[in-house]
Amino acid sequence: MSGIHFLDARGPDGTRLYAIGDVHGRRDLLAEMHARIRAELIRDRPADWRIIHLGDYVDRGPDSKGVLDVLIAAKEADSRVLMLAGNHDIGFLEFLAHPTPKGLFALFGGPETARSYGIELDLADPKRFRESSEELVRTVPPAHVALLRALDFSCTFGHFFFCHAGIRPGVPLGEQERMDLIWIRDAFLDWPHLHPRVIVHGHTPAPEPEVMPNRVNVDTGAYKTGRLTALVIEGAEKRLLNVSD
């Protein structure tokens, strides 16, 4: 099967793309990234553009509520701002529908998300867990739930395929399972061959952005490192854009 090498890949003619890695509650870094992108767009005036967020907006960091507020405002301001689903975003939705102290949300950063809404999620005591989780369900604005429910799982522009975690090698891009798009790791990360398109993803934090022949990972662990990364694509040109605290 033939594939596309990163060095040969091109974005769509006349459209600049920004693909932003995992935010995980770092509203401050997301707002700074948006400001940097706005400044570039005003300076360079590309014919068209898209900003693609690669998922995992909530959990672990201090202000998941603020991140969702920023995304909602950005989307309302311009429909060219796109958001894809991450496993933590879907985990948050699942928790709101069926609260449990043992799932992804509760055990991997959910208490920090709840705290951003002013709720202390008690995982130890069953009665207090039920009360605090019910309070969280009541407190999360309907607009936040609507945003999470509306998230797409992938998108394609030019020679690039964008998703949160990666793809199942050998499966056509249009037939990928949603669980793979938000959860896959080793089978994708260890695949040595080219894909039909270059995969731009996050999900697996790395000390530096990973630019490989078949994929680009822009998850630089923002909630822990204080560094948020984006890949910028314009025609044959590709570059990285970073903001940090």
XYZ file of C-alpha atoms in Angstrom:
245
model
C 0.000 0.000 0.000
C 1.419 3.387 -0.963
C 1.478 6.175 1.554
C 2.392 9.806 2.131
C 5.686 10.835 3.753
C 5.645 13.883 6.013
C 8.258 15.647 3.885
C 6.085 15.261 0.784
C 2.747 16.031 2.422
C 0.926 19.230 1.558
C -2.000 21.069 3.014
C -4.867 22.223 0.831
C -4.009 25.110 -1.469
C -4.867 28.500 -0.015
C -5.644 27.273 3.517
C -3.410 27.522 6.572
C -3.962 24.835 9.223
C -3.210 24.979 12.944
C -3.473 21.689 14.883
C -3.330 22.177 18.659
C -2.355 19.379 21.045
C -3.875 18.245 24.344
C -4.907 21.159 26.582
C -6.011 19.304 29.760
C -7.416 22.214 31.702
C -4.736 24.780 30.828
C -7.015 27.631 29.869
C -4.124 30.080 30.167
C -2.015 28.280 27.573
C -4.966 27.808 25.205
C -5.838 31.509 25.396
C -2.194 32.389 24.702
C -2.090 29.987 21.740
C -5.252 31.523 20.314
C -3.741 34.992 20.738
C -0.570 33.936 18.913
C -2.591 32.420 16.089
C -4.790 35.513 15.785
C -1.694 37.699 15.560
C -0.276 35.528 12.762
C -3.540 35.565 10.841
C -3.781 39.344 11.092
C -0.145 39.722 10.061
C -0.104 37.228 7.178
C -3.719 37.349 5.963
C -3.910 33.834 4.478
C -6.756 33.301 2.023
C -8.382 30.800 4.386
C -7.551 28.948 7.598
C -8.667 26.321 10.090
C -7.796 25.844 13.757
C -8.093 22.166 14.700
C -8.111 21.187 18.378
C -7.093 17.555 18.811
C -9.037 16.774 21.983
C -8.539 16.244 25.723
C -9.742 19.642 26.861
C -10.647 18.542 30.376
C -9.060 16.771 33.381
C -5.719 17.029 35.161
C -5.135 20.773 34.714
C -6.700 23.504 36.884
C -9.352 25.091 34.645
C -11.263 22.652 32.452
C -14.382 24.815 32.762
C -12.429 27.787 31.463
C -11.067 25.778 28.544
C -14.578 24.826 27.434
C -15.673 28.455 27.785
C -12.781 29.544 25.541
C -13.633 26.901 22.939
C -17.315 27.820 22.889
C -16.499 31.506 22.417
C -13.973 30.737 19.670
C -16.429 28.524 17.799
C -19.187 31.106 18.065
C -16.840 33.771 16.729
C -15.774 31.733 13.673
C -16.931 28.349 12.373
C -13.429 27.638 11.079
C -12.459 26.730 14.651
C -12.799 22.929 14.851
C -12.779 20.612 17.870
C -12.152 16.873 17.862
C -12.949 14.443 20.664
C -10.370 13.049 23.067
C -10.814 10.115 25.415
C -11.010 12.406 28.444
C -13.750 14.502 26.848
C -15.818 11.398 26.160
C -15.039 10.155 29.677
C -16.422 13.390 31.120
C -19.625 12.976 29.105
C -19.964 9.373 30.274
C -19.475 10.406 33.892
C -22.156 13.086 33.647
C -24.558 10.463 32.267
C -23.599 7.703 34.730
C -21.408 8.889 37.621
C -19.025 6.254 39.005
C -16.027 6.555 41.331
C -14.081 3.960 39.351
C -14.089 5.174 35.753
C -11.652 7.207 33.655
C -13.012 10.553 34.770
C -12.863 9.886 38.499
C -9.451 8.218 38.499
C -7.526 10.237 35.919
C -8.004 13.944 36.501
C -11.756 14.276 36.940
C -11.591 15.710 40.468
C -9.585 18.641 39.051
C -12.273 19.153 36.418
C -15.000 19.098 39.078
C -13.004 21.599 41.146
C -12.967 24.017 38.213
C -16.775 24.064 38.497
C -16.535 24.693 42.237
C -17.304 21.081 43.218
C -15.141 18.883 45.459
C -15.722 15.375 44.143
C -15.510 12.929 47.065
C -14.442 9.482 45.831
C -13.945 7.823 49.216
C -17.378 7.959 50.818
C -20.278 6.544 48.758
C -22.866 8.965 50.143
C -20.672 12.027 49.674
C -19.671 10.803 46.210
C -23.307 10.540 45.186
C -24.057 14.014 46.537
C -20.995 15.680 45.001
C -21.405 13.969 41.616
C -25.075 14.952 41.473
C -24.051 18.525 42.259
C -21.514 18.445 39.430
C -24.139 17.156 36.980
C -26.412 20.049 37.987
C -23.600 22.602 37.754
C -22.061 21.858 34.348
C -23.697 24.300 31.903
C -25.823 22.791 29.116
C -23.590 24.595 26.607
C -20.590 22.595 27.826
C -22.448 19.307 27.455
C -23.648 20.331 23.994
C -20.093 21.160 22.903
C -18.777 17.793 24.071
C -21.626 15.908 22.419
C -21.005 17.679 19.117
C -17.291 16.829 18.894
C -16.165 15.102 15.727
C -13.654 12.259 15.901
C -11.494 13.083 12.879
C -11.063 15.406 9.931
C -8.960 15.496 6.770
C -7.272 18.389 5.006
C -4.931 17.841 2.092
C -2.490 15.024 2.818
C -3.181 15.154 6.574
C -5.611 13.199 8.759
C -6.312 14.679 12.197
C -7.534 12.760 15.254
C -6.858 12.547 18.960
C -4.902 9.323 19.481
C -4.133 7.760 16.108
C -5.478 5.152 13.724
C -5.620 1.374 13.421
C -2.987 0.600 10.741
C -4.367 -1.177 7.706
C -7.944 -0.008 8.269
C -9.157 2.577 5.706
C -9.274 6.043 7.235
C -12.999 6.333 6.592
C -13.655 3.081 8.463
C -11.717 3.747 11.668
C -13.414 2.827 14.945
C -14.126 5.753 17.244
C -12.509 3.947 20.181
C -9.268 3.649 18.224
C -9.340 7.299 17.213
C -9.413 8.379 20.875
C -7.571 5.534 22.632
C -5.053 3.699 20.431
C -1.381 3.752 21.326
C 1.183 0.999 20.660
C -0.306 -0.542 17.514
C -0.284 2.928 15.955
C 2.819 4.454 17.500
C 5.006 1.437 16.671
C 3.816 1.096 13.061
C 6.892 1.721 10.864
C 5.190 2.136 7.490
C 3.524 5.087 5.817
C -0.228 5.672 6.052
C -2.524 6.930 3.270
C -2.180 10.347 4.909
C 0.119 11.767 7.557
C -1.603 11.370 10.928
C -1.581 14.439 13.192
C -2.455 13.484 16.770
C -1.959 13.956 20.492
C -2.932 11.628 23.369
C 0.572 10.336 24.174
C 2.588 13.064 25.922
C 6.193 13.488 24.832
C 8.944 15.849 26.026
C 9.161 17.325 22.529
C 6.826 17.218 19.512
C 7.369 14.012 17.543
C 7.747 14.529 13.802
C 7.907 11.122 12.121
C 7.637 10.093 8.456
C 4.064 8.839 9.015
C 2.761 10.912 11.938
C 3.162 14.052 14.029
C 2.477 14.055 17.774
C 1.824 17.510 19.241
C 0.964 16.435 22.808
C 3.710 18.002 24.922
C 1.944 17.393 28.247
C 0.695 20.946 28.760
C -0.878 20.303 32.178
C 2.482 19.087 33.560
C 5.128 20.830 31.445
C 3.444 24.194 30.939
C 4.020 23.873 27.184
C 1.278 23.715 24.548
C 2.222 22.854 20.960
C 0.591 23.276 17.565
C 1.558 22.105 14.085
C 1.163 24.759 11.402
C 0.667 23.633 7.798
C 0.482 25.886 4.751
C 0.972 24.214 1.407
C 4.278 22.329 1.600
C 5.478 24.370 4.607
C 5.218 22.838 8.076
C 6.387 24.339 11.330
C 5.754 24.077 15.057
C 4.266 26.777 17.252
C 4.719 26.646 21.033
C 3.457 28.656 23.975
C 4.640 28.133 27.536
C 4.228 29.591 30.988
